Coordinates of C-alpha atoms and ligand atoms in Angstrom, one line a residue:
M1 CA 195.3 -28.2 88.6
K2 CA 198.8 -29.3 89.6
H3 CA 199.0 -29.6 93.4
L4 CA 201.4 -27.5 95.4
P5 CA 204.4 -29.3 96.8
G6 CA 204.0 -29.7 100.5
D7 CA 200.3 -29.9 100.2
T8 CA 199.6 -33.2 102.0
I9 CA 196.1 -34.6 101.9
A10 CA 194.2 -36.9 104.2
A11 CA 190.9 -38.8 104.2
I12 CA 189.1 -41.8 105.5
S13 CA 189.3 -44.3 102.7
T14 CA 186.9 -46.9 103.9
A15 CA 183.1 -46.8 104.2
L16 CA 181.9 -45.6 107.6
G17 CA 179.9 -48.2 109.3
P18 CA 180.2 -51.4 111.2
G19 CA 183.3 -53.4 110.1
A20 CA 186.6 -54.6 111.4
V21 CA 189.1 -51.9 110.1
A22 CA 188.9 -48.4 108.9
L23 CA 191.7 -46.7 106.9
V24 CA 192.9 -43.2 107.2
R25 CA 195.1 -42.2 104.3
L26 CA 197.8 -39.5 104.0
S27 CA 199.5 -38.6 100.7
G28 CA 202.1 -35.9 99.9
D29 CA 205.6 -34.6 100.6
R30 CA 204.9 -34.1 104.3
A31 CA 203.0 -37.4 104.9
L32 CA 205.8 -38.9 107.0
Q33 CA 206.3 -35.8 109.0
I34 CA 202.6 -35.3 109.8
A35 CA 202.2 -39.0 110.6
D36 CA 205.1 -39.0 113.0
S37 CA 203.7 -36.0 114.9
V38 CA 200.6 -38.1 115.8
F39 CA 202.0 -41.6 115.8
R40 CA 203.8 -43.2 118.8
G41 CA 205.5 -46.6 117.9
R42 CA 208.8 -48.3 118.5
R43 CA 210.5 -45.9 116.1
P44 CA 209.5 -42.9 113.9
L45 CA 207.8 -43.9 110.6
A46 CA 210.4 -41.7 108.8
D47 CA 213.0 -44.3 109.9
C48 CA 211.1 -47.3 108.5
L49 CA 211.6 -49.1 105.2
T50 CA 209.0 -48.6 102.5
H51 CA 206.1 -51.0 102.3
T52 CA 206.3 -52.0 105.9
V53 CA 203.6 -52.1 108.6
H54 CA 204.1 -50.9 112.2
Y55 CA 202.1 -51.1 115.4
G56 CA 201.5 -48.0 117.4
R57 CA 199.1 -45.4 118.9
I58 CA 197.7 -42.2 117.6
V59 CA 197.7 -39.3 120.1
D60 CA 196.2 -35.8 119.9
G61 CA 197.9 -32.5 120.4
E62 CA 197.7 -32.8 124.2
G63 CA 199.1 -36.3 124.2
R64 CA 195.8 -38.1 124.8
E65 CA 195.4 -41.4 123.1
V66 CA 193.0 -41.5 120.2
D67 CA 193.3 -45.0 118.8
E68 CA 195.5 -48.0 118.5
V69 CA 196.6 -48.5 114.8
L70 CA 198.7 -50.3 112.3
A71 CA 200.6 -47.8 110.2
T72 CA 201.7 -48.8 106.6
V73 CA 204.6 -46.8 105.3
M74 CA 204.8 -46.4 101.5
L75 CA 207.5 -44.2 100.0
A76 CA 207.3 -42.3 96.7
P77 CA 207.3 -43.2 93.9
H78 CA 206.0 -46.7 94.2
T79 CA 202.6 -45.8 95.7
Y80 CA 199.0 -45.3 94.5
T81 CA 199.5 -41.6 94.2
T82 CA 203.3 -41.7 93.4
E83 CA 203.8 -39.5 96.5
H84 CA 204.8 -40.6 100.0
M85 CA 201.8 -42.3 101.6
I86 CA 200.9 -43.4 105.1
E87 CA 197.8 -45.5 105.9
F88 CA 196.6 -45.9 109.4
G89 CA 194.4 -48.9 110.0
C90 CA 192.2 -47.9 112.9
H91 CA 189.4 -49.7 114.7
A92 CA 186.3 -49.5 112.6
G93 CA 183.2 -47.6 113.5
P94 CA 182.7 -43.9 112.8
V95 CA 184.4 -42.5 115.9
P96 CA 188.0 -43.8 115.8
A97 CA 188.6 -43.1 112.1
R98 CA 187.1 -39.6 112.4
R99 CA 189.3 -38.8 115.4
V100 CA 192.4 -40.1 113.7
L101 CA 191.6 -38.0 110.6
A102 CA 191.0 -35.0 112.8
V103 CA 194.4 -35.2 114.5
C104 CA 196.1 -35.6 111.1
L105 CA 194.3 -32.4 109.9
E106 CA 195.3 -30.6 113.1
A107 CA 198.9 -31.6 112.4
G108 CA 198.9 -29.9 109.0
A109 CA 197.2 -32.2 106.4
R110 CA 194.4 -30.9 104.2
H111 CA 191.2 -32.9 103.8
A112 CA 191.2 -34.5 100.4
R113 CA 188.6 -33.7 97.8
R114 CA 186.7 -36.4 96.1
G115 CA 188.9 -38.6 93.9
E116 CA 192.0 -36.5 94.8
F117 CA 194.2 -39.6 95.5
T118 CA 193.4 -40.9 92.1
E119 CA 193.8 -37.5 90.6
R120 CA 197.3 -37.4 92.0
A121 CA 198.0 -40.8 90.5
Y122 CA 197.0 -39.3 87.2
L123 CA 199.0 -36.1 87.7
G124 CA 202.0 -38.2 88.8
G125 CA 201.8 -40.1 85.5
R126 CA 201.0 -43.5 87.0
L127 CA 197.5 -43.7 85.4
D128 CA 196.2 -42.2 82.3
L129 CA 192.7 -40.8 82.3
V130 CA 191.0 -43.9 81.0
Q131 CA 192.7 -45.9 83.7
A132 CA 191.7 -43.4 86.4
E133 CA 188.1 -43.6 85.2
A134 CA 188.4 -47.4 85.3
V135 CA 189.2 -47.1 89.0
A136 CA 185.8 -45.4 89.5
D137 CA 184.1 -48.1 87.5
I138 CA 185.7 -50.9 89.5
V139 CA 184.3 -49.4 92.7
A140 CA 180.9 -49.0 91.0
A141 CA 180.8 -52.4 89.2
E142 CA 177.6 -54.3 89.9
T143 CA 178.4 -57.5 88.0
P144 CA 181.5 -59.7 87.6
R145 CA 181.4 -58.8 83.9
G146 CA 181.4 -55.1 84.6
L147 CA 184.3 -55.6 87.0
E148 CA 186.2 -57.5 84.4
M149 CA 185.7 -54.7 81.9
A150 CA 186.9 -52.0 84.4
L151 CA 189.9 -54.1 85.4
G152 CA 190.8 -54.6 81.7
Q153 CA 190.8 -50.8 81.3
L154 CA 192.8 -50.2 84.4
E155 CA 195.4 -52.6 82.9
G156 CA 195.5 -50.4 79.9
G157 CA 193.6 -52.5 77.2
L158 CA 191.7 -49.5 75.9
S159 CA 194.6 -47.1 76.3
G160 CA 196.6 -49.5 74.1
L161 CA 194.1 -49.5 71.3
I162 CA 193.9 -45.7 71.5
T163 CA 197.7 -45.5 71.3
E164 CA 197.5 -47.5 68.0
V165 CA 195.1 -45.0 66.5
R166 CA 197.3 -42.2 67.7
S167 CA 200.4 -43.6 66.1
T168 CA 198.5 -43.9 62.8
L169 CA 197.4 -40.3 63.1
L170 CA 201.0 -39.3 63.8
S171 CA 202.2 -41.0 60.7
M172 CA 199.6 -39.2 58.7
R173 CA 200.6 -35.9 60.2
S174 CA 204.3 -36.4 59.5
E175 CA 203.5 -37.2 55.8
T176 CA 201.3 -34.1 55.6
E177 CA 203.8 -31.8 57.3
A178 CA 206.5 -32.9 55.0
A179 CA 204.3 -32.1 52.0
I180 CA 203.6 -28.7 53.5
D181 CA 207.2 -27.8 54.5
F182 CA 209.1 -29.2 51.5
P183 CA 206.8 -28.9 48.5
E184 CA 209.8 -29.0 46.1
D185 CA 211.1 -32.3 47.5
V186 CA 207.8 -34.1 48.2
D187 CA 205.8 -35.3 45.3
A188 CA 202.2 -34.5 46.1
R189 CA 200.9 -37.6 44.5
A190 CA 203.3 -39.8 46.5
A191 CA 202.2 -38.0 49.7
L192 CA 198.5 -38.7 48.8
E193 CA 199.4 -42.3 48.2
A194 CA 200.9 -42.6 51.6
I195 CA 198.2 -40.7 53.5
G196 CA 195.2 -42.4 51.9
P197 CA 195.7 -46.0 53.2
L198 CA 196.8 -44.7 56.6
S199 CA 193.5 -42.8 56.8
Q200 CA 191.7 -46.0 56.0
T201 CA 193.6 -47.8 58.8
A202 CA 192.8 -45.1 61.3
R203 CA 189.1 -45.1 60.3
D204 CA 188.9 -48.9 60.8
Q205 CA 190.6 -48.7 64.1
V206 CA 188.2 -46.0 65.3
E207 CA 185.3 -47.9 63.9
V208 CA 186.2 -51.0 66.0
L209 CA 186.4 -48.9 69.1
L210 CA 183.1 -47.3 68.4
E211 CA 181.4 -50.7 67.8
N212 CA 182.5 -51.7 71.2
C213 CA 180.8 -48.6 72.7
A214 CA 177.3 -50.0 72.6
V215 CA 178.5 -53.3 74.1
G216 CA 180.4 -51.5 76.8
A217 CA 177.3 -49.5 77.8
A218 CA 175.4 -52.8 77.9
V219 CA 177.9 -54.4 80.2
R220 CA 177.6 -51.5 82.6
D221 CA 173.9 -50.6 82.4
G222 CA 172.3 -53.8 81.0
V223 CA 170.8 -54.3 77.6
S224 CA 167.1 -53.9 77.2
I225 CA 165.2 -57.0 75.9
A226 CA 161.6 -56.6 74.9
L227 CA 159.3 -59.6 75.1
V228 CA 156.7 -59.1 72.3
G229 CA 154.1 -61.3 70.6
K230 CA 150.4 -61.9 70.2
P231 CA 148.1 -62.0 73.2
N232 CA 148.1 -65.1 75.3
V233 CA 151.3 -66.7 73.9
G234 CA 152.9 -66.6 77.3
K235 CA 155.1 -63.5 77.4
S236 CA 154.3 -62.7 81.0
S237 CA 154.8 -66.4 81.9
L238 CA 158.2 -66.3 80.2
M239 CA 159.1 -63.1 82.0
N240 CA 158.2 -64.7 85.4
A241 CA 160.1 -67.9 84.5
L242 CA 163.2 -66.0 83.6
L243 CA 163.0 -63.8 86.8
M244 CA 162.1 -66.9 88.8
R245 CA 159.3 -65.0 90.5
D246 CA 155.8 -63.9 90.0
R247 CA 156.3 -60.4 88.7
S248 CA 153.7 -60.1 85.8
I249 CA 150.0 -61.1 86.0
V250 CA 149.3 -64.2 84.1
T251 CA 145.7 -65.3 83.2
S252 CA 144.2 -67.5 80.5
S253 CA 142.4 -64.6 78.9
P254 CA 144.1 -62.7 76.0
G255 CA 144.9 -59.1 76.7
T256 CA 146.0 -59.5 80.4
T257 CA 149.1 -57.3 80.3
R258 CA 148.2 -53.7 79.5
D259 CA 151.4 -51.8 80.4
A260 CA 155.1 -52.3 79.7
I261 CA 156.7 -53.9 82.8
E262 CA 160.4 -53.6 83.3
E263 CA 162.6 -55.7 85.6
C264 CA 166.4 -56.2 86.0
L265 CA 168.0 -59.6 85.7
H266 CA 171.6 -60.9 85.6
I267 CA 172.5 -63.9 83.5
D268 CA 176.1 -65.2 83.6
G269 CA 177.1 -61.8 85.0
V270 CA 175.5 -59.9 82.1
P271 CA 172.9 -57.4 83.4
M272 CA 169.7 -57.2 81.4
R273 CA 166.5 -55.2 81.5
L274 CA 163.6 -57.4 80.6
V275 CA 160.4 -55.6 79.4
D276 CA 157.1 -57.6 79.3
T277 CA 154.6 -56.0 77.0
A278 CA 151.0 -56.1 76.0
G279 CA 150.0 -58.6 73.4
W280 CA 149.8 -56.9 69.9
R281 CA 146.4 -56.9 68.3
E282 CA 143.8 -54.6 66.8
T283 CA 141.5 -53.6 69.5
A284 CA 138.7 -51.1 70.3
D285 CA 139.7 -50.9 74.0
E286 CA 141.4 -47.6 74.6
A287 CA 143.7 -48.8 77.5
E288 CA 144.7 -51.9 75.6
R289 CA 145.5 -49.9 72.5
A290 CA 147.7 -47.6 74.5
G291 CA 149.4 -50.8 75.8
V292 CA 150.0 -52.1 72.3
E293 CA 151.5 -48.7 71.4
R294 CA 153.9 -49.0 74.4
A295 CA 154.8 -52.5 73.3
R296 CA 155.8 -51.2 69.9
A297 CA 157.9 -48.5 71.5
A298 CA 159.6 -51.0 73.8
A299 CA 160.5 -53.1 70.8
R300 CA 161.9 -50.1 69.0
G301 CA 163.9 -49.0 72.0
A302 CA 165.2 -52.4 72.9
V303 CA 168.6 -53.8 71.9
L304 CA 167.1 -57.2 71.5
S305 CA 163.6 -58.4 70.9
V306 CA 162.2 -61.8 71.9
L307 CA 159.3 -62.7 69.6
V308 CA 157.1 -65.1 71.6
V309 CA 154.9 -67.4 69.5
D310 CA 152.7 -70.4 70.4
S311 CA 154.6 -73.5 69.5
S312 CA 151.5 -75.7 69.4
A313 CA 150.1 -74.0 66.3
P314 CA 151.6 -72.8 63.0
P315 CA 152.5 -69.2 62.8
D316 CA 149.7 -67.0 61.4
G317 CA 149.2 -63.5 59.8
E318 CA 149.2 -61.8 63.2
D319 CA 152.6 -63.2 64.1
A320 CA 153.9 -62.1 60.7
V321 CA 152.6 -58.5 61.3
I322 CA 154.6 -58.3 64.5
A323 CA 157.7 -59.9 62.9
A324 CA 157.6 -57.3 60.2
A325 CA 158.0 -54.6 62.8
L326 CA 161.1 -56.1 64.3
D327 CA 164.8 -56.1 63.2
R328 CA 165.5 -59.7 62.4
R329 CA 169.2 -59.4 63.2
A330 CA 168.2 -58.4 66.8
T331 CA 165.4 -60.9 67.3
I332 CA 165.2 -64.3 68.9
V333 CA 162.1 -66.4 68.3
V334 CA 160.8 -68.2 71.3
A335 CA 158.2 -71.0 70.5
N336 CA 156.6 -71.2 73.9
K337 CA 154.2 -73.9 75.3
V338 CA 156.3 -76.7 73.8
D339 CA 154.8 -78.9 76.5
L340 CA 151.6 -78.8 74.4
G341 CA 153.5 -80.0 71.3
R342 CA 155.1 -78.7 68.2
G343 CA 152.5 -77.5 65.7
A344 CA 155.1 -76.4 63.2
E345 CA 158.8 -76.8 62.2
A346 CA 161.4 -74.3 63.4
Q347 CA 161.8 -73.3 59.8
D348 CA 158.2 -72.2 59.7
F349 CA 158.7 -69.8 62.6
A350 CA 162.1 -68.6 61.2
E351 CA 160.4 -67.9 57.9
L352 CA 158.2 -65.3 59.5
F353 CA 161.2 -63.1 58.9
C354 CA 162.0 -64.1 55.3
G355 CA 160.0 -63.1 52.2
E356 CA 159.5 -65.7 49.4
D357 CA 162.7 -64.6 47.7
S358 CA 165.0 -64.1 50.5
G359 CA 164.8 -67.6 52.0
N360 CA 168.6 -68.1 52.0
E361 CA 169.5 -64.7 53.4
P362 CA 171.7 -64.9 56.5
A363 CA 170.8 -63.8 60.0
V364 CA 167.5 -65.7 60.3
P365 CA 166.7 -65.5 64.0
A366 CA 167.3 -68.5 66.1
V367 CA 164.1 -70.4 67.2
M368 CA 164.1 -71.7 70.8
W369 CA 161.6 -74.3 71.9
V370 CA 160.6 -73.4 75.5
S371 CA 158.0 -74.1 78.0
S372 CA 157.5 -71.4 80.6
L373 CA 155.3 -73.8 82.5
T374 CA 157.7 -76.8 82.8
G375 CA 161.0 -74.9 82.4
E376 CA 162.0 -76.9 79.4
G377 CA 164.5 -75.0 77.2
L378 CA 164.9 -72.1 79.6
R379 CA 168.6 -72.8 80.3
E380 CA 169.4 -72.7 76.6
L381 CA 167.4 -69.5 76.3
R382 CA 169.3 -67.9 79.1
S383 CA 172.7 -68.5 77.6
I384 CA 171.5 -67.4 74.2
L385 CA 170.2 -64.1 75.7
A386 CA 173.5 -63.5 77.5
E387 CA 175.5 -64.3 74.4
A388 CA 173.3 -62.2 72.1
S389 CA 173.5 -59.3 74.6
L390 CA 177.2 -59.1 74.4
G391 CA 178.2 -60.4 71.0
P392 CA 180.9 -63.1 71.2
S393 CA 183.8 -61.2 69.7
H394 CA 184.2 -58.4 72.2
S395 CA 187.2 -58.5 74.5
A396 CA 186.3 -57.1 77.9
E397 CA 189.4 -54.9 78.3
A398 CA 188.8 -52.8 75.2
L399 CA 185.1 -52.1 75.7
V400 CA 184.4 -48.4 75.6
S401 CA 181.8 -47.9 78.3
N402 CA 182.2 -44.3 78.7
L403 CA 180.0 -41.7 77.0
R404 CA 182.9 -39.2 77.1
H405 CA 185.1 -41.7 75.2
A406 CA 182.4 -42.4 72.6
G407 CA 181.9 -38.7 72.0
A408 CA 185.6 -38.1 71.4
L409 CA 185.9 -41.1 69.1
R410 CA 183.0 -39.9 67.0
R411 CA 184.8 -36.5 66.6
V412 CA 187.9 -38.3 65.5
K413 CA 185.9 -40.3 63.0
A414 CA 184.3 -37.1 61.6
C415 CA 187.7 -35.5 61.2
L416 CA 189.0 -38.6 59.3
Y417 CA 186.0 -38.5 56.9
R418 CA 186.7 -34.9 56.2
V419 CA 190.4 -35.7 55.6
D420 CA 189.2 -38.2 53.0
T421 CA 187.0 -35.7 51.2
L422 CA 189.8 -33.1 51.3
L423 CA 192.3 -35.6 49.8
D424 CA 189.7 -36.5 47.1
E425 CA 189.2 -32.9 46.2
G426 CA 192.9 -32.2 46.1
A427 CA 192.6 -29.6 48.7
P428 CA 195.8 -27.9 50.2
F429 CA 197.7 -30.1 52.6
E430 CA 197.3 -27.3 55.2
L431 CA 193.6 -28.1 55.5
V432 CA 194.3 -31.8 55.9
G433 CA 196.9 -31.0 58.6
A434 CA 194.3 -28.9 60.5
E435 CA 191.8 -31.8 60.5
L436 CA 194.5 -34.2 61.7
A437 CA 195.4 -31.8 64.5
D438 CA 191.8 -31.8 65.6
A439 CA 191.6 -35.5 65.4
T440 CA 194.7 -35.9 67.6
A441 CA 193.4 -33.5 70.1
A442 CA 190.1 -35.3 70.4
L443 CA 191.9 -38.6 70.9
G444 CA 194.1 -37.0 73.5
E445 CA 191.0 -36.0 75.5
I446 CA 190.3 -39.7 76.1
T447 CA 193.6 -40.5 77.7
G448 CA 194.0 -37.1 79.3
E449 CA 196.7 -35.3 77.4
T450 CA 194.4 -32.6 76.1
T451 CA 191.4 -32.9 78.4
P452 CA 190.0 -29.5 79.4
E453 CA 190.2 -28.6 83.1
D454 CA 186.5 -28.7 83.8
V455 CA 186.1 -32.1 82.3
L456 CA 188.9 -33.4 84.5
Q457 CA 187.2 -31.8 87.6
H458 CA 184.0 -33.5 86.6
I459 CA 185.6 -36.9 86.2
F460 CA 187.3 -36.9 89.6
E461 CA 184.1 -35.7 91.3
R462 CA 182.6 -39.1 90.4
F463 CA 184.8 -40.7 93.0
C464 CA 184.2 -40.8 96.7
V465 CA 186.4 -39.0 99.2
G466 CA 189.4 -41.1 100.1
K467 CA 189.8 -42.8 96.6
Ligands
GTP501 N1 150.8 -75.2 78.6 C1 151.5 -74.0 78.7 N2 150.7 -73.0 79.1 C2 151.4 -71.8 79.1 C3 152.8 -71.7 78.9 N3 153.1 -70.4 79.1 C4 152.0 -69.7 79.4 N4 150.9 -70.5 79.4 C5 149.5 -70.2 79.7 O1 149.0 -69.3 78.7 C6 148.1 -68.4 79.2 C7 148.6 -67.0 78.8 O2 149.8 -66.7 79.5 P1 150.4 -65.2 79.7 O3 151.7 -65.4 80.2 O4 149.4 -64.4 80.5 O5 150.4 -64.7 78.2 P2 150.8 -63.3 77.6 O6 151.4 -63.5 76.3 O7 151.5 -62.5 78.6 O8 149.3 -62.7 77.4 P3 148.9 -61.2 77.3 O9 149.4 -60.4 78.4 O10 147.4 -61.3 77.3 O11 149.4 -60.7 76.0 C8 148.1 -68.6 80.7 O12 146.9 -69.4 80.9 C9 149.3 -69.4 81.0 O13 149.2 -70.3 82.1 C10 153.5 -72.9 78.6 O14 154.7 -72.9 78.4 N5 152.8 -74.0 78.5
MG502 MG1 151.0 -60.8 79.5

């Protein structure tokens, strides 16, 4: 995978299309030499100071002018790739940038593969793999919150936490190795006493990272929120009010919505996928029954459920049946139609989720009084939805949004549980050592120390050419 010295790459680094400036980038040992063979300015770029900008023209092999450019000189090692880099700022539009790139290629540069500039930053040791992947996420970020998360990872927040886990593993390994290598000097019981608590620490650290996985994925892809409830309580009206457009059909007859209707929405930079569902009820109508089945499935699949009830009447057995199918820790109760009055206390709705005996159990869902018709209470509901989607305690930089990272962390966790069992059973330290070696390797795959070649290829293929 290591690139050959002298292999200098070039690519257009800006999107092709109307705009003011397009960038053609060169990186590698011969970047200056190749640039000087096509650039005509007051002096050769090789004679210029690093991180300076110079006006000039690009000419082709026959001396014909190709474009007027600003050349930026950046000398190794303080560059994006850690190699010598030149960037030509050309006139935008597809033709000038392509022609400038073409003359650079004729002069000896090789066209860069997708993500090859970032790959060189990784190979040059400037970014670890988590940070390189964060670069791809920054480019792909669709919300301010997603961008914040990717920037946090680029600055090394996640890598820092992983380093902590690694150092705990390292301490465990050195204790284990000592017990293996010097059985006469190391008391087995003392070794066990040292390794046990470390193992607990490592498990806790991995657990925290894994908890953040789900939130990270939510920040990137949006949490799914199912709107469920009896027919006619105003689920579709609420969906439309939150979306601020007429997406779902609303009528005064119960059983209007038959299918699950999904729409994306951003609140405070948090992406969400709202699902309006059919009202739950026993029915002989085949299509409606299928709709109710989909509603149940939507509630099971959603990260969060919003149980919509009619605020103007006390909750009844039908509401209770629906509540029983929901996870109360992941449910918000919306008492809709508050413009018609409050037919019950908040407590009565919250108690849909508590049996007689469990009245003082924690995690009773919040009850929000809302009117989809007048808009009352919608602002509060929006902020509750955003907050509940993220959980308040998650710092953006340490969110694990990457499936690859989550998979590796789960392998580390499995190894640590096996270590515990081995310690309990008084198994030979060699077996413990082997598990710890596996855990360290799995962890190293996240930051790139032990990532297999094909995985690396796959990661950099996510980038565009020129990044
Ligand atoms: N006064 C009042 N009426 C509302 C409110 N929200 C909805 N409605 C009315 O209640 C009726 C049912 O609204 P929908 O949004 O279709 O109810 P739904 O829960 O989607 O019903 P199904 O799709 O049949 O399950 C309509 O006549 C709405 O205009 C509200 O906040 N206040
Ligand atoms: Mg509806």
